[in-house]
């Protein structure tokens, strides 16, 4: 890691990877690894006898369904805190500093040139929007290179990797954000646990289109049989929608925690992004700098932590660009802080890898 990078006290206190409770029942996954027969390979989620057209209860909010067809309404106004519950500088200088730090980032391992981060979350949680928003910050204008779908359908159907270029189209930074099909929703079936772990292990080729009837296997076109460190995922960022936390299916918590357990077993660190915070706090909607003074967002961070089975110190609240046509300095600072947070944990993976392969010498 570059000597110029400084570790935050919050990160130092949280470098030991958490593992969800293994005593929880296994619900919502097909644990057939090696690959089970296609007929025995349900996607992430559970079958339901509902008369609705939704035959899969997955890790997405059902607010789009007819029974809960309403928009999120802001809770009764609560006075913001006088002080921020996380330190953050909202200045042009901070924006410039974060952009410089991210642009100059290079993995601390000589085996790779870029850190690959997998965004994983329900349909409509804001994965593709986050990628487009980060690209917008570095492009200097709002753009949408990562195609974005609606809240109930996923535009992303395949494995896609996005290089984050430096300011004004300069050389790529040391970060690649990887997008994939969401964890289900609408009429679409989400990916299996096997396919998700295959991505993290580095077996899945770029552009692979996921299908519940055709799991990733050695016969898959482009399958990487012996992935090197550069082929693998170095950090997983879970993405959840703050405006849907209270309406996500109860089984989603078990799904997330099972995912986290298996990902942890692969030695991959995990963080989380809490998106759409402007939809749960009217003050933050008007002024992004209020995010860390908002009681509503602070409370929702705790609920997101309970959903994911992780400490809120791993979670970063986020506001993506959506209807805006122009960039905003404060929104940029929040987005760039999330990227910096992700990169710190990605680099922990490289440090762990180096320790495993260089270990103490034995005379």
Coordinates of C-alpha atoms in Angstrom, one line a residue:
X1 CA 0.0 0.0 0.0
X2 CA 1.2 3.5 -0.8
X3 CA 2.8 5.1 2.2
X4 CA 0.6 8.1 1.6
X5 CA -2.6 6.3 2.6
X6 CA -3.7 6.7 6.2
X7 CA -5.9 4.3 8.0
X8 CA -8.8 5.7 9.9
X9 CA -9.3 4.8 13.6
X10 CA -12.7 3.3 12.6
X11 CA -10.9 1.0 10.2
X12 CA -8.2 0.0 12.6
X13 CA -10.9 -1.1 15.1
X14 CA -12.6 -3.2 12.5
X15 CA -9.9 -5.0 10.6
X16 CA -10.7 -8.4 12.1
X17 CA -13.3 -9.9 9.8
X18 CA -16.6 -10.7 11.3
X19 CA -18.4 -14.0 10.7
X20 CA -22.1 -14.4 11.0
X21 CA -23.6 -16.8 13.4
X22 CA -23.2 -20.3 12.0
X23 CA -25.9 -21.7 14.2
X24 CA -28.6 -20.0 12.1
X25 CA -30.7 -22.3 9.9
X26 CA -29.7 -22.6 6.3
X27 CA -32.5 -20.9 4.3
X28 CA -32.7 -19.5 0.9
X29 CA -29.7 -21.1 -0.8
X30 CA -28.8 -24.2 -2.8
X31 CA -25.6 -25.3 -1.2
X32 CA -24.8 -27.9 -3.9
X33 CA -21.1 -27.3 -4.4
X34 CA -19.9 -28.9 -6.7
X35 CA -22.7 -27.8 -8.9
X36 CA -26.0 -29.6 -8.3
X37 CA -28.2 -30.8 -11.0
X38 CA -30.1 -27.9 -12.7
X39 CA -33.5 -29.2 -11.4
X40 CA -32.2 -29.0 -7.8
X41 CA -30.7 -25.6 -8.1
X42 CA -33.0 -22.8 -6.9
X43 CA -31.8 -19.3 -7.0
X44 CA -31.3 -17.2 -3.9
X45 CA -34.7 -17.1 -2.4
X46 CA -37.6 -19.3 -1.3
X47 CA -40.6 -20.6 -3.2
X48 CA -44.0 -19.4 -2.2
X49 CA -47.5 -20.4 -2.8
X50 CA -48.7 -16.9 -3.4
X51 CA -51.2 -16.4 -6.1
X52 CA -49.1 -13.4 -7.3
X53 CA -47.0 -13.7 -10.4
X54 CA -44.0 -13.5 -8.1
X55 CA -43.0 -17.1 -7.6
X56 CA -39.7 -16.4 -5.8
X57 CA -39.3 -14.5 -2.5
X58 CA -35.8 -13.1 -2.8
X59 CA -33.6 -10.5 -1.4
X60 CA -35.6 -7.6 -2.6
X61 CA -38.2 -5.3 -1.2
X62 CA -41.8 -6.2 -2.2
X63 CA -42.8 -2.6 -2.1
X64 CA -43.4 -2.8 -5.9
X65 CA -46.1 -5.5 -5.4
X66 CA -49.7 -4.5 -5.4
X67 CA -50.2 -5.2 -1.7
X68 CA -47.6 -2.6 -0.8
X69 CA -47.8 -0.3 -3.8
X70 CA -46.9 3.0 -2.1
X71 CA -44.0 5.4 -2.0
X72 CA -41.8 5.8 1.0
X73 CA -43.0 8.7 3.1
X74 CA -40.6 10.7 5.3
X75 CA -41.0 10.1 9.0
X76 CA -42.1 12.9 11.3
X77 CA -39.3 15.5 11.4
X78 CA -36.8 15.0 14.1
X79 CA -34.2 17.6 15.0
X80 CA -30.8 16.8 13.7
X81 CA -27.9 16.3 16.0
X82 CA -25.6 19.3 16.8
X83 CA -22.5 17.3 16.0
X84 CA -21.7 14.7 13.3
X85 CA -21.7 11.1 14.4
X86 CA -18.9 10.6 11.9
X87 CA -16.2 13.1 11.1
X88 CA -16.5 14.4 7.6
X89 CA -15.1 17.6 5.9
X90 CA -17.5 19.1 3.3
X91 CA -15.1 21.2 1.3
X92 CA -13.8 21.4 -2.2
X93 CA -10.3 20.7 -0.8
X94 CA -11.6 17.4 0.7
X95 CA -13.1 16.4 -2.6
X96 CA -9.8 17.1 -4.4
X97 CA -7.8 15.2 -1.8
X98 CA -10.0 12.2 -2.1
X99 CA -9.9 12.2 -5.9
X100 CA -6.1 12.4 -5.7
X101 CA -5.9 9.5 -3.2
X102 CA -8.2 7.3 -5.3
X103 CA -6.5 8.2 -8.6
X104 CA -3.1 7.3 -7.2
X105 CA -4.2 4.1 -5.5
X106 CA -2.3 1.0 -6.5
X107 CA -2.7 -2.4 -4.8
X108 CA 0.0 -3.3 -2.3
X109 CA 0.5 -6.6 -4.1
X110 CA 3.0 -6.9 -7.0
X111 CA 0.7 -9.6 -8.5
X112 CA -2.1 -7.3 -9.5
X113 CA -2.5 -3.8 -10.9
X114 CA -6.1 -3.2 -9.9
X115 CA -8.4 -4.1 -7.0
X116 CA -11.6 -5.8 -8.2
X117 CA -14.6 -5.1 -6.0
X118 CA -17.9 -7.0 -6.5
X119 CA -21.1 -5.1 -5.8
X120 CA -23.8 -7.5 -4.5
X121 CA -27.3 -6.6 -3.5
X122 CA -31.1 -6.9 -4.3
X123 CA -32.5 -5.6 -7.6
X124 CA -33.0 -1.8 -7.4
X125 CA -30.6 -1.3 -4.5
X126 CA -28.4 1.1 -6.5
X127 CA -25.4 -1.0 -7.6
X128 CA -25.3 0.3 -11.2
X129 CA -26.2 3.8 -10.0
X130 CA -23.2 3.8 -7.7
X131 CA -20.9 2.8 -10.5
X132 CA -22.3 5.6 -12.8
X133 CA -22.2 8.1 -10.0
X134 CA -18.5 7.4 -9.2
X135 CA -17.7 7.6 -13.0
X136 CA -19.6 10.9 -13.1
X137 CA -17.4 12.4 -10.3
X138 CA -14.2 11.6 -12.2
X139 CA -15.7 12.6 -15.6
X140 CA -16.7 16.0 -14.2
X141 CA -20.3 15.6 -15.3
X142 CA -23.3 13.4 -14.6
X143 CA -23.1 10.3 -16.9
X144 CA -24.7 6.9 -17.0
X145 CA -22.3 4.4 -18.5
X146 CA -23.5 1.6 -16.3
X147 CA -27.1 1.0 -17.5
X148 CA -29.6 1.5 -14.7
X149 CA -33.0 -0.3 -14.5
X150 CA -36.1 0.4 -12.4
X151 CA -36.6 -0.4 -8.8
X152 CA -38.3 -3.7 -9.6
X153 CA -36.3 -4.9 -12.6
X154 CA -32.5 -5.3 -13.2
X155 CA -30.9 -3.9 -16.3
X156 CA -27.8 -5.9 -15.5
X157 CA -28.0 -9.4 -16.8
X158 CA -24.4 -10.4 -17.0
X159 CA -21.0 -10.0 -15.4
X160 CA -19.6 -6.6 -16.2
X161 CA -16.5 -4.8 -15.0
X162 CA -16.0 -1.1 -15.0
X163 CA -12.7 0.7 -14.9
X164 CA -12.7 3.9 -12.9
X165 CA -10.6 6.4 -14.9
X166 CA -8.8 9.3 -13.4
X167 CA -10.0 12.9 -13.8
X168 CA -10.7 14.1 -17.4
X169 CA -10.3 10.6 -18.8
X170 CA -6.8 10.0 -17.6
X171 CA -5.4 6.5 -17.1
X172 CA -7.5 4.0 -15.2
X173 CA -7.2 4.1 -11.4
X174 CA -6.3 1.0 -9.4
X175 CA -10.0 0.1 -9.0
X176 CA -12.4 -2.0 -11.0
X177 CA -16.1 -2.1 -9.9
X178 CA -17.8 -5.4 -10.9
X179 CA -21.6 -5.5 -11.4
X180 CA -23.8 -8.6 -11.8
X181 CA -27.4 -9.6 -11.9
X182 CA -29.3 -8.6 -8.7
X183 CA -30.4 -11.0 -6.1
X184 CA -33.8 -11.5 -7.7
X185 CA -37.0 -9.5 -8.1
X186 CA -40.0 -9.2 -10.4
X187 CA -40.0 -12.2 -12.8
X188 CA -36.2 -12.6 -12.8
X189 CA -34.5 -15.3 -10.8
X190 CA -31.4 -14.3 -8.9
X191 CA -28.0 -16.0 -9.0
X192 CA -27.2 -19.1 -7.1
X193 CA -24.7 -19.2 -4.2
X194 CA -22.5 -21.4 -6.4
X195 CA -22.3 -18.7 -9.1
X196 CA -21.6 -15.9 -6.7
X197 CA -18.7 -17.8 -5.1
X198 CA -17.5 -18.8 -8.6
X199 CA -17.2 -15.0 -9.4
X200 CA -15.3 -14.3 -6.2
X201 CA -12.9 -17.2 -6.8
X202 CA -12.1 -15.8 -10.3
X203 CA -13.7 -18.5 -12.4
X204 CA -16.3 -16.4 -14.2
X205 CA -15.3 -14.7 -17.5
X206 CA -16.2 -11.1 -18.3
X207 CA -19.6 -10.8 -20.0
X208 CA -20.9 -14.1 -18.7
X209 CA -24.7 -14.2 -18.7
X210 CA -26.2 -15.9 -15.7
X211 CA -28.9 -18.5 -16.0
X212 CA -30.5 -20.7 -13.3
X213 CA -30.5 -23.5 -15.8
X214 CA -26.9 -23.1 -16.8
X215 CA -24.7 -22.8 -13.7
X216 CA -21.1 -21.8 -14.0
X217 CA -19.0 -24.9 -14.5
X218 CA -15.7 -26.0 -16.1
X219 CA -17.5 -26.4 -19.5
X220 CA -18.7 -22.8 -19.4
X221 CA -17.3 -20.7 -22.3
X222 CA -14.3 -18.7 -21.0
X223 CA -14.2 -20.5 -17.6
X224 CA -11.0 -19.7 -15.8
X225 CA -9.8 -23.1 -14.5
X226 CA -6.8 -21.8 -12.6
X227 CA -7.5 -18.2 -11.6
X228 CA -4.6 -16.1 -10.3
X229 CA -4.9 -13.3 -7.7
X230 CA -5.7 -10.8 -10.5
X231 CA -8.7 -12.8 -11.6
X232 CA -10.3 -13.0 -8.2
X233 CA -12.6 -10.5 -6.3
X234 CA -10.6 -8.7 -3.6
X235 CA -13.5 -7.1 -1.7
X236 CA -17.3 -7.5 -1.7
X237 CA -19.5 -4.4 -1.2
X238 CA -23.1 -5.3 -0.3
X239 CA -25.6 -2.7 -1.4
X240 CA -28.9 -2.1 0.3
X241 CA -31.6 0.5 -0.1
X242 CA -32.3 2.6 3.0
X243 CA -35.9 3.3 1.9
X244 CA -36.6 -0.5 1.8
X245 CA -34.9 -1.8 4.9
X246 CA -38.1 -2.0 6.8
X247 CA -40.0 -3.8 4.0
X248 CA -37.3 -6.3 2.9
X249 CA -38.5 -9.9 3.4
X250 CA -37.4 -11.4 6.7
X251 CA -35.6 -14.2 5.0
X252 CA -33.3 -11.7 3.4
X253 CA -31.3 -11.4 6.6
X254 CA -30.6 -15.1 6.6
X255 CA -29.6 -14.9 3.0
X256 CA -27.2 -12.1 3.5
X257 CA -25.6 -13.7 6.6
X258 CA -25.1 -17.0 4.8
X259 CA -23.5 -15.2 1.9
X260 CA -21.2 -13.4 4.3
X261 CA -20.2 -16.6 6.0
X262 CA -19.2 -18.3 2.8
X263 CA -17.4 -15.2 1.5
X264 CA -15.5 -14.8 4.7
X265 CA -14.4 -18.4 4.4
X266 CA -12.7 -17.4 1.1
X267 CA -10.7 -14.7 3.0
X268 CA -12.5 -11.8 1.3
X269 CA -13.3 -8.7 3.3
X270 CA -16.8 -7.1 3.1
X271 CA -18.3 -3.7 3.5
X272 CA -21.7 -2.3 2.8
X273 CA -23.3 0.7 1.1
X274 CA -26.6 2.1 2.3
X275 CA -28.1 3.9 -0.7
X276 CA -31.1 6.3 -1.1
X277 CA -30.5 8.0 2.2
X278 CA -32.0 11.1 0.7
X279 CA -35.3 9.3 0.6
X280 CA -35.5 8.7 4.3
X281 CA -34.3 12.1 5.6
X282 CA -35.8 15.2 4.1
X283 CA -33.0 17.4 5.5
X284 CA -30.3 15.3 3.8
X285 CA -32.3 15.4 0.6
X286 CA -32.0 19.2 0.7
X287 CA -28.4 19.3 2.0
X288 CA -26.1 16.3 1.8
X289 CA -23.9 17.6 4.6
X290 CA -26.6 16.7 7.1
X291 CA -26.1 13.0 6.5
X292 CA -24.0 12.5 9.6
X293 CA -26.2 14.6 11.8
X294 CA -29.4 12.8 10.8
X295 CA -31.0 10.7 13.5
X296 CA -33.1 8.8 10.9
X297 CA -30.0 7.8 8.9
X298 CA -28.1 6.8 12.0
X299 CA -31.0 4.6 13.1
X300 CA -31.3 3.1 9.7
X301 CA -27.6 2.3 9.7
X302 CA -28.2 0.2 12.8
X303 CA -31.1 -1.6 11.0
X304 CA -28.9 -2.2 8.0
X305 CA -26.2 -3.7 10.2
X306 CA -28.8 -6.1 11.8
X307 CA -30.0 -7.1 8.3
X308 CA -26.5 -7.8 7.0
X309 CA -25.1 -9.2 10.3
X310 CA -22.2 -6.7 10.4
X311 CA -21.2 -3.8 12.5
X312 CA -22.3 -0.4 11.3
X313 CA -18.6 0.6 11.2
X314 CA -18.4 -1.4 7.9
X315 CA -21.4 0.5 6.4
X316 CA -21.3 3.8 4.5
X317 CA -24.4 5.9 3.8
X318 CA -24.6 7.0 0.2
X319 CA -26.5 9.3 -2.2
X320 CA -26.2 8.4 -5.9
X321 CA -26.8 10.8 -8.7
X322 CA -30.2 10.1 -10.2
X323 CA -32.3 13.0 -11.6
X324 CA -29.5 15.6 -11.3
X325 CA -27.8 17.1 -14.3
X326 CA -25.0 18.8 -12.5
X327 CA -22.4 17.5 -9.9
X328 CA -22.6 18.7 -6.3
X329 CA -19.4 19.0 -4.2
X330 CA -20.9 17.5 -1.1
X331 CA -22.4 14.5 -2.9
X332 CA -19.0 14.0 -4.6
X333 CA -17.4 13.9 -1.1
X334 CA -19.8 11.3 0.1
X335 CA -19.3 9.1 -3.0
X336 CA -15.5 9.4 -2.9
X337 CA -15.4 8.6 0.8
X338 CA -17.3 5.4 0.1
X339 CA -14.8 4.5 -2.6
X340 CA -11.9 5.2 -0.2
X341 CA -13.6 3.0 2.4
X342 CA -13.9 0.1 -0.1
X343 CA -10.2 0.5 -1.2
X344 CA -8.9 0.2 2.4
X345 CA -10.6 -3.1 2.8
X346 CA -9.6 -4.4 -0.6
X347 CA -6.0 -3.6 0.4
X348 CA -6.4 -5.7 3.5
X349 CA -7.0 -8.6 1.2
X350 CA -3.7 -8.1 -0.5
X351 CA -1.9 -7.8 2.9
X352 CA -3.6 -11.0 4.1
X353 CA -2.5 -12.8 0.8
X354 CA 1.1 -11.6 1.2
X355 CA 1.1 -12.9 4.8
X356 CA -0.1 -16.3 3.8
X357 CA 2.5 -16.6 1.0
X358 CA 5.5 -15.1 2.8
X359 CA 4.8 -16.4 6.4
X360 CA 7.6 -16.6 9.0
X361 CA 10.7 -18.4 7.8
X362 CA 11.5 -21.7 9.6
X363 CA 15.2 -22.5 10.1

